[in-house]
PDB file of C-alpha atoms in Angstrom:
ATOM      1  CA  MET A 811     -15.993 -30.172 -18.570  1.00 83.00           C
ATOM      2  CA  VAL A 812     -13.484 -28.078 -16.677  1.00 91.00           C
ATOM      3  CA  ALA A 813     -14.963 -25.046 -14.946  1.00 93.00           C
ATOM      4  CA  PRO A 814     -13.493 -21.701 -15.993  1.00 94.00           C
ATOM      5  CA  PRO A 815     -10.948 -20.190 -13.641  1.00 95.00           C
ATOM      6  CA  PRO A 816     -12.427 -17.565 -11.325  1.00 94.00           C
ATOM      7  CA  ILE A 817     -11.334 -14.199 -12.714  1.00 95.00           C
ATOM      8  CA  PRO A 818     -11.479 -10.621 -11.406  1.00 95.00           C
ATOM      9  CA  GLU A 819     -14.363  -9.469 -13.657  1.00 94.00           C
ATOM     10  CA  ASP A 820     -14.453  -5.997 -12.063  1.00 94.00           C
ATOM     11  CA  ARG A 821     -10.820  -5.370 -13.084  1.00 95.00           C
ATOM     12  CA  LEU A 822     -11.428  -6.432 -16.680  1.00 96.00           C
ATOM     13  CA  ALA A 823     -13.947  -3.701 -17.599  1.00 93.00           C
ATOM     14  CA  ASP A 824     -11.672  -2.260 -20.324  1.00 92.00           C
ATOM     15  CA  TRP A 825     -10.635  -5.693 -21.578  1.00 97.00           C
ATOM     16  CA  ARG A 826     -12.401  -7.894 -24.122  1.00 97.00           C
ATOM     17  CA  ARG A 827     -12.600 -11.674 -23.858  1.00 97.00           C
ATOM     18  CA  THR A 828     -11.225 -13.039 -27.111  1.00 96.00           C
ATOM     19  CA  ASP A 829     -11.131 -16.759 -26.351  1.00 96.00           C
ATOM     20  CA  ASP A 830     -12.564 -19.427 -24.072  1.00 97.00           C
ATOM     21  CA  LEU A 831     -10.712 -22.614 -24.908  1.00 95.00           C
ATOM     22  CA  THR A 832     -10.747 -26.123 -23.445  1.00 96.00           C
ATOM     23  CA  ASP A 833      -8.010 -28.495 -24.569  1.00 93.00           C
ATOM     24  CA  THR A 834      -5.954 -31.473 -23.431  1.00 93.00           C
ATOM     25  CA  PRO A 835      -2.294 -30.411 -23.290  1.00 88.00           C
ATOM     26  CA  PHE A 836      -1.185 -33.794 -21.903  1.00 85.00           C
ATOM     27  CA  SER A 837      -2.567 -37.310 -21.923  1.00 85.00           C
ATOM     28  CA  ALA A 838      -0.865 -40.573 -21.038  1.00 85.00           C
ATOM     29  CA  PRO A 839      -2.024 -43.878 -19.600  1.00 87.00           C
ATOM     30  CA  GLY A 840      -3.099 -43.095 -16.060  1.00 86.00           C
ATOM     31  CA  LEU A 841      -3.171 -39.292 -16.315  1.00 86.00           C
ATOM     32  CA  THR A 842      -4.982 -36.699 -18.415  1.00 90.00           C
ATOM     33  CA  VAL A 843      -4.530 -32.937 -18.068  1.00 91.00           C
ATOM     34  CA  THR A 844      -7.403 -30.788 -19.295  1.00 94.00           C
ATOM     35  CA  ALA A 845      -7.089 -26.992 -19.425  1.00 94.00           C
ATOM     36  CA  ARG A 846      -9.771 -24.318 -19.559  1.00 96.00           C
ATOM     37  CA  SER A 847      -8.285 -20.966 -20.601  1.00 96.00           C
ATOM     38  CA  LEU A 848      -9.819 -17.517 -20.837  1.00 97.00           C
ATOM     39  CA  LEU A 849      -7.946 -14.938 -22.920  1.00 97.00           C
ATOM     40  CA  TYR A 850      -8.476 -11.168 -22.744  1.00 97.00           C
ATOM     41  CA  GLU A 851      -7.086  -8.235 -24.727  1.00 97.00           C
ATOM     42  CA  ASP A 852      -6.837  -4.616 -23.574  1.00 96.00           C
ATOM     43  CA  ASP A 853      -9.374  -2.647 -25.649  1.00 95.00           C
ATOM     44  CA  ARG A 854      -8.538   0.686 -24.008  1.00 94.00           C
ATOM     45  CA  LEU A 855      -4.892   0.547 -25.131  1.00 93.00           C
ATOM     46  CA  ARG A 856      -5.883  -0.777 -28.555  1.00 93.00           C
ATOM     47  CA  THR A 857      -8.207   2.193 -29.081  1.00 94.00           C
ATOM     48  CA  ALA A 858      -5.665   4.747 -27.830  1.00 92.00           C
ATOM     49  CA  VAL A 859      -2.917   3.440 -30.135  1.00 90.00           C
ATOM     50  CA  ARG A 860      -5.283   3.187 -33.115  1.00 91.00           C
ATOM     51  CA  GLU A 861      -6.416   6.787 -32.630  1.00 92.00           C
ATOM     52  CA  ARG A 862      -2.828   8.065 -32.424  1.00 89.00           C
ATOM     53  CA  THR A 863      -1.137   5.881 -35.027  1.00 87.00           C
ATOM     54  CA  GLY A 864      -3.779   4.217 -37.200  1.00 87.00           C
ATOM     55  CA  VAL A 865      -2.301   0.817 -36.259  1.00 87.00           C
ATOM     56  CA  ASP A 866      -5.097  -1.495 -35.090  1.00 90.00           C
ATOM     57  CA  ARG A 867      -4.005  -4.596 -33.207  1.00 89.00           C
ATOM     58  CA  SER A 868      -3.869  -6.134 -29.756  1.00 90.00           C
ATOM     59  CA  TRP A 869      -1.055  -4.757 -27.589  1.00 91.00           C
ATOM     60  CA  ARG A 870      -1.606  -6.420 -24.213  1.00 95.00           C
ATOM     61  CA  PHE A 871      -3.165  -9.709 -23.234  1.00 96.00           C
ATOM     62  CA  PHE A 872      -4.138 -11.496 -20.035  1.00 97.00           C
ATOM     63  CA  LEU A 873      -4.905 -15.181 -19.672  1.00 97.00           C
ATOM     64  CA  ALA A 874      -6.204 -17.335 -16.854  1.00 98.00           C
ATOM     65  CA  THR A 875      -6.291 -21.128 -16.913  1.00 97.00           C
ATOM     66  CA  ARG A 876      -7.623 -23.860 -14.657  1.00 96.00           C
ATOM     67  CA  LEU A 877      -5.970 -27.267 -15.032  1.00 95.00           C
ATOM     68  CA  GLU A 878      -7.791 -30.451 -14.127  1.00 93.00           C
ATOM     69  CA  LEU A 879      -5.736 -33.615 -13.647  1.00 92.00           C
ATOM     70  CA  THR A 880      -7.632 -36.897 -13.951  1.00 91.00           C
ATOM     71  CA  PRO A 881      -7.392 -38.876 -11.797  1.00 91.00           C
ATOM     72  CA  SER A 882      -6.697 -36.142  -9.282  1.00 88.00           C
ATOM     73  CA  PRO A 883      -3.311 -36.837  -7.667  1.00 89.00           C
ATOM     74  CA  PRO A 884      -2.197 -35.202  -4.420  1.00 89.00           C
ATOM     75  CA  VAL A 885      -0.468 -31.880  -5.060  1.00 90.00           C
ATOM     76  CA  THR A 886       3.129 -32.538  -4.033  1.00 90.00           C
ATOM     77  CA  GLY A 887       6.224 -30.402  -4.448  1.00 90.00           C
ATOM     78  CA  ALA A 888       7.351 -32.613  -7.329  1.00 90.00           C
ATOM     79  CA  LEU A 889       3.992 -32.235  -9.101  1.00 90.00           C
ATOM     80  CA  ARG A 890       4.044 -28.456  -8.573  1.00 90.00           C
ATOM     81  CA  GLY A 891       7.530 -28.321 -10.099  1.00 90.00           C
ATOM     82  CA  LEU A 892       6.531 -30.449 -13.089  1.00 89.00           C
ATOM     83  CA  VAL A 893       3.383 -28.435 -13.818  1.00 91.00           C
ATOM     84  CA  ALA A 894       5.221 -25.113 -13.399  1.00 92.00           C
ATOM     85  CA  SER A 895       8.050 -26.199 -15.703  1.00 91.00           C
ATOM     86  CA  ARG A 896       5.695 -27.407 -18.440  1.00 90.00           C
ATOM     87  CA  ALA A 897       3.457 -24.366 -18.071  1.00 93.00           C
ATOM     88  CA  GLY A 898       6.460 -22.058 -18.412  1.00 93.00           C
ATOM     89  CA  ARG A 899       7.538 -23.740 -21.641  1.00 92.00           C
ATOM     90  CA  GLY A 900       3.960 -23.652 -22.895  1.00 91.00           C
ATOM     91  CA  PHE A 901       3.696 -19.931 -22.159  1.00 94.00           C
ATOM     92  CA  ALA A 902       6.892 -19.234 -24.123  1.00 95.00           C
ATOM     93  CA  ASP A 903       5.401 -21.234 -27.011  1.00 92.00           C
ATOM     94  CA  ARG A 904       2.184 -19.209 -26.761  1.00 89.00           C
ATOM     95  CA  LEU A 905       4.170 -15.980 -26.997  1.00 93.00           C
ATOM     96  CA  GLU A 906       5.894 -17.272 -30.133  1.00 94.00           C
ATOM     97  CA  ASP A 907       2.507 -18.332 -31.570  1.00 89.00           C
ATOM     98  CA  ARG A 908       1.316 -14.737 -31.071  1.00 87.00           C
ATOM     99  CA  GLY A 909       4.234 -13.459 -33.197  1.00 89.00           C
ATOM    100  CA  PHE A 910       6.792 -12.658 -30.505  1.00 94.00           C
ATOM    101  CA  THR A 911      10.432 -13.440 -31.244  1.00 95.00           C
ATOM    102  CA  ALA A 912      13.598 -13.825 -29.164  1.00 96.00           C
ATOM    103  CA  VAL A 913      11.497 -15.159 -26.267  1.00 97.00           C
ATOM    104  CA  GLU A 914      13.724 -15.817 -23.259  1.00 96.00           C
ATOM    105  CA  ARG A 915      12.920 -16.559 -19.640  1.00 95.00           C
ATOM    106  CA  SER A 916      14.439 -13.703 -17.648  1.00 95.00           C
ATOM    107  CA  ASP A 917      13.178 -14.169 -14.109  1.00 95.00           C
ATOM    108  CA  ARG A 918      11.870 -16.751 -11.670  1.00 94.00           C
ATOM    109  CA  ARG A 919      10.517 -15.950  -8.243  1.00 95.00           C
ATOM    110  CA  SER A 920       7.570 -16.282  -5.898  1.00 95.00           C
ATOM    111  CA  LEU A 921       4.385 -14.213  -5.994  1.00 96.00           C
ATOM    112  CA  ARG A 922       1.789 -14.236  -3.233  1.00 95.00           C
ATOM    113  CA  VAL A 923      -1.658 -15.024  -4.665  1.00 95.00           C
ATOM    114  CA  GLY A 924      -4.287 -15.182  -1.949  1.00 91.00           C
ATOM    115  CA  ASP A 925      -3.026 -17.691   0.621  1.00 92.00           C
ATOM    116  CA  ASP A 926      -0.651 -19.362  -1.844  1.00 93.00           C
ATOM    117  CA  ASP A 927       2.853 -18.769  -3.126  1.00 93.00           C
ATOM    118  CA  ALA A 928       2.780 -18.959  -6.913  1.00 96.00           C
ATOM    119  CA  ARG A 929       5.824 -19.680  -9.023  1.00 96.00           C
ATOM    120  CA  LEU A 930       6.274 -16.622 -11.202  1.00 97.00           C
ATOM    121  CA  PHE A 931       8.222 -16.672 -14.454  1.00 97.00           C
ATOM    122  CA  GLY A 932       9.278 -13.540 -16.340  1.00 97.00           C
ATOM    123  CA  TYR A 933      10.003 -13.427 -20.082  1.00 98.00           C
ATOM    124  CA  ASP A 934      11.659 -10.939 -22.400  1.00 97.00           C
ATOM    125  CA  ALA A 935      10.655 -10.887 -26.058  1.00 97.00           C
ATOM    126  CA  ARG A 936      10.528  -8.755 -29.182  1.00 97.00           C
ATOM    127  CA  CYS A 937       7.609  -8.014 -31.472  1.00 93.00           C
ATOM    128  CA  ARG A 938       7.811  -6.538 -34.981  1.00 91.00           C
ATOM    129  CA  ILE A 939       4.830  -4.409 -36.035  1.00 87.00           C
ATOM    130  CA  ASP A 940       4.502  -2.099 -39.040  1.00 83.00           C
ATOM    131  CA  GLY A 941       8.240  -1.482 -39.336  1.00 85.00           C
ATOM    132  CA  LEU A 942       8.744  -1.053 -35.587  1.00 88.00           C
ATOM    133  CA  THR A 943      10.357  -3.426 -33.118  1.00 93.00           C
ATOM    134  CA  LEU A 944       8.971  -3.458 -29.601  1.00 94.00           C
ATOM    135  CA  SER A 945      10.488  -4.865 -26.452  1.00 96.00           C
ATOM    136  CA  VAL A 946       7.897  -6.949 -24.569  1.00 97.00           C
ATOM    137  CA  ASP A 947       7.651  -8.315 -21.032  1.00 98.00           C
ATOM    138  CA  GLY A 948       5.620 -11.416 -20.239  1.00 97.00           C
ATOM    139  CA  TRP A 949       4.765 -13.000 -16.894  1.00 98.00           C
ATOM    140  CA  LEU A 950       3.199 -16.318 -15.896  1.00 98.00           C
ATOM    141  CA  ALA A 951       2.212 -17.448 -12.390  1.00 98.00           C
ATOM    142  CA  VAL A 952       1.451 -21.080 -11.485  1.00 97.00           C
ATOM    143  CA  TRP A 953      -0.157 -22.217  -8.219  1.00 96.00           C
ATOM    144  CA  ALA A 954      -2.652 -24.746  -6.805  1.00 94.00           C
ATOM    145  CA  PRO A 955      -5.042 -23.025  -4.375  1.00 91.00           C
ATOM    146  CA  ASP A 956      -7.562 -25.841  -3.934  1.00 85.00           C
ATOM    147  CA  GLY A 957      -5.830 -28.901  -5.328  1.00 83.00           C
ATOM    148  CA  THR A 958      -6.390 -27.759  -8.913  1.00 90.00           C
ATOM    149  CA  PHE A 959      -3.741 -25.763 -10.682  1.00 95.00           C
ATOM    150  CA  ARG A 960      -4.172 -22.188 -11.850  1.00 97.00           C
ATOM    151  CA  LEU A 961      -2.077 -20.400 -14.440  1.00 97.00           C
ATOM    152  CA  ALA A 962      -2.398 -16.673 -14.989  1.00 98.00           C
ATOM    153  CA  GLY A 963      -0.280 -14.200 -16.882  1.00 98.00           C
ATOM    154  CA  GLY A 964       0.076 -11.978 -19.867  1.00 97.00           C
ATOM    155  CA  ALA A 965       2.361  -9.749 -21.869  1.00 97.00           C
ATOM    156  CA  TYR A 966       2.696  -6.053 -22.672  1.00 97.00           C
ATOM    157  CA  PRO A 967       5.034  -3.778 -24.673  1.00 96.00           C
ATOM    158  CA  ILE A 968       7.600  -1.824 -22.686  1.00 96.00           C
ATOM    159  CA  ALA A 969       9.457   0.198 -25.338  1.00 95.00           C
ATOM    160  CA  VAL A 970       9.981   0.893 -29.033  1.00 93.00           C
ATOM    161  CA  VAL A 971      13.538  -0.360 -29.612  1.00 91.00           C
ATOM    162  CA  ASP A 972      13.823   0.014 -33.384  1.00 87.00           C
ATOM    163  CA  GLY A 973      11.978   2.395 -35.654  1.00 80.00           C
ATOM    164  CA  ASP A 974      11.462   6.093 -35.879  1.00 73.00           C
ATOM    165  CA  GLY A 975       8.999   8.644 -37.061  1.00 83.00           C
ATOM    166  CA  LYS A 976       5.586   9.773 -36.012  1.00 84.00           C
ATOM    167  CA  THR A 977       4.182   6.270 -35.427  1.00 85.00           C
ATOM    168  CA  ALA A 978       7.062   5.266 -33.140  1.00 89.00           C
ATOM    169  CA  ASP A 979       6.762   8.478 -31.112  1.00 89.00           C
ATOM    170  CA  ALA A 980       2.971   8.179 -30.804  1.00 88.00           C
ATOM    171  CA  LEU A 981       3.222   4.535 -29.777  1.00 89.00           C
ATOM    172  CA  ALA A 982       5.952   5.268 -27.220  1.00 89.00           C
ATOM    173  CA  ASP A 983       3.662   7.887 -25.661  1.00 91.00           C
ATOM    174  CA  CYS A 984       1.019   5.180 -25.093  1.00 92.00           C
ATOM    175  CA  LEU A 985       3.352   2.811 -23.260  1.00 95.00           C
ATOM    176  CA  ASP A 986       3.459   2.757 -19.462  1.00 96.00           C
ATOM    177  CA  PRO A 987       5.396  -0.417 -18.549  1.00 97.00           C
ATOM    178  CA  SER A 988       5.225   0.174 -14.800  1.00 97.00           C
ATOM    179  CA  ALA A 989       1.434   0.588 -14.868  1.00 97.00           C
ATOM    180  CA  PHE A 990       1.058  -2.371 -17.266  1.00 97.00           C
ATOM    181  CA  ARG A 991       3.072  -4.607 -14.947  1.00 97.00           C
ATOM    182  CA  GLY A 992       1.209  -3.467 -11.838  1.00 97.00           C
ATOM    183  CA  GLU A 993      -2.149  -4.074 -13.495  1.00 97.00           C
ATOM    184  CA  LEU A 994      -1.099  -7.512 -14.743  1.00 97.00           C
ATOM    185  CA  PHE A 995       0.052  -8.575 -11.268  1.00 97.00           C
ATOM    186  CA  GLU A 996      -3.253  -7.358  -9.795  1.00 97.00           C
ATOM    187  CA  LEU A 997      -5.149  -9.375 -12.403  1.00 97.00           C
ATOM    188  CA  ILE A 998      -3.043 -12.444 -11.568  1.00 97.00           C
ATOM    189  CA  ARG A 999      -3.708 -11.978  -7.841  1.00 97.00           C
ATOM    190  CA  GLY A1000      -7.427 -11.689  -8.603  1.00 96.00           C
ATOM    191  CA  VAL A1001      -7.632 -15.175 -10.137  1.00 96.00           C
ATOM    192  CA  GLY A1002      -9.155 -17.495  -7.535  1.00 83.00           C
TER     193      GLY A1002
END
């Protein structure tokens, strides 16, 4: 069994764990990849939006994953690139599975996580909710701090781009994209 990824529990006080999943995203003769993922949703934002609009749903999520490769190969640049590429595609698929549309990778750069440089991928997407269309940002970091790979990221709404009325205005008042991004990057950096 793959151990859960170390997460910054103290920073997740207003978040609720919604899933703890172990699966095998890849298996071939000679190599098996097993993933243990923890998924969290922001309860504080959910409550604030529900109180203002009556709409009750998850608005932001954070995930952390530990990958175990069996047998354990040396972590080379080529392996890092392969894992990062597949993880990026998998994250885009996960966004689509959560109901996001028009998912496009918008950024690729480095992010310092502890003593490691993670590959960081940014995504733009849309989400349709109760007659409103929201613009969404998603981020995924991939790194291998101790010879096992870590993936951490999440997504959050940044703006109401289509829709009007009281619900749209109330929702827009709850959105703080700069704070959401800063908090997500701190959560990513807190994954050991």
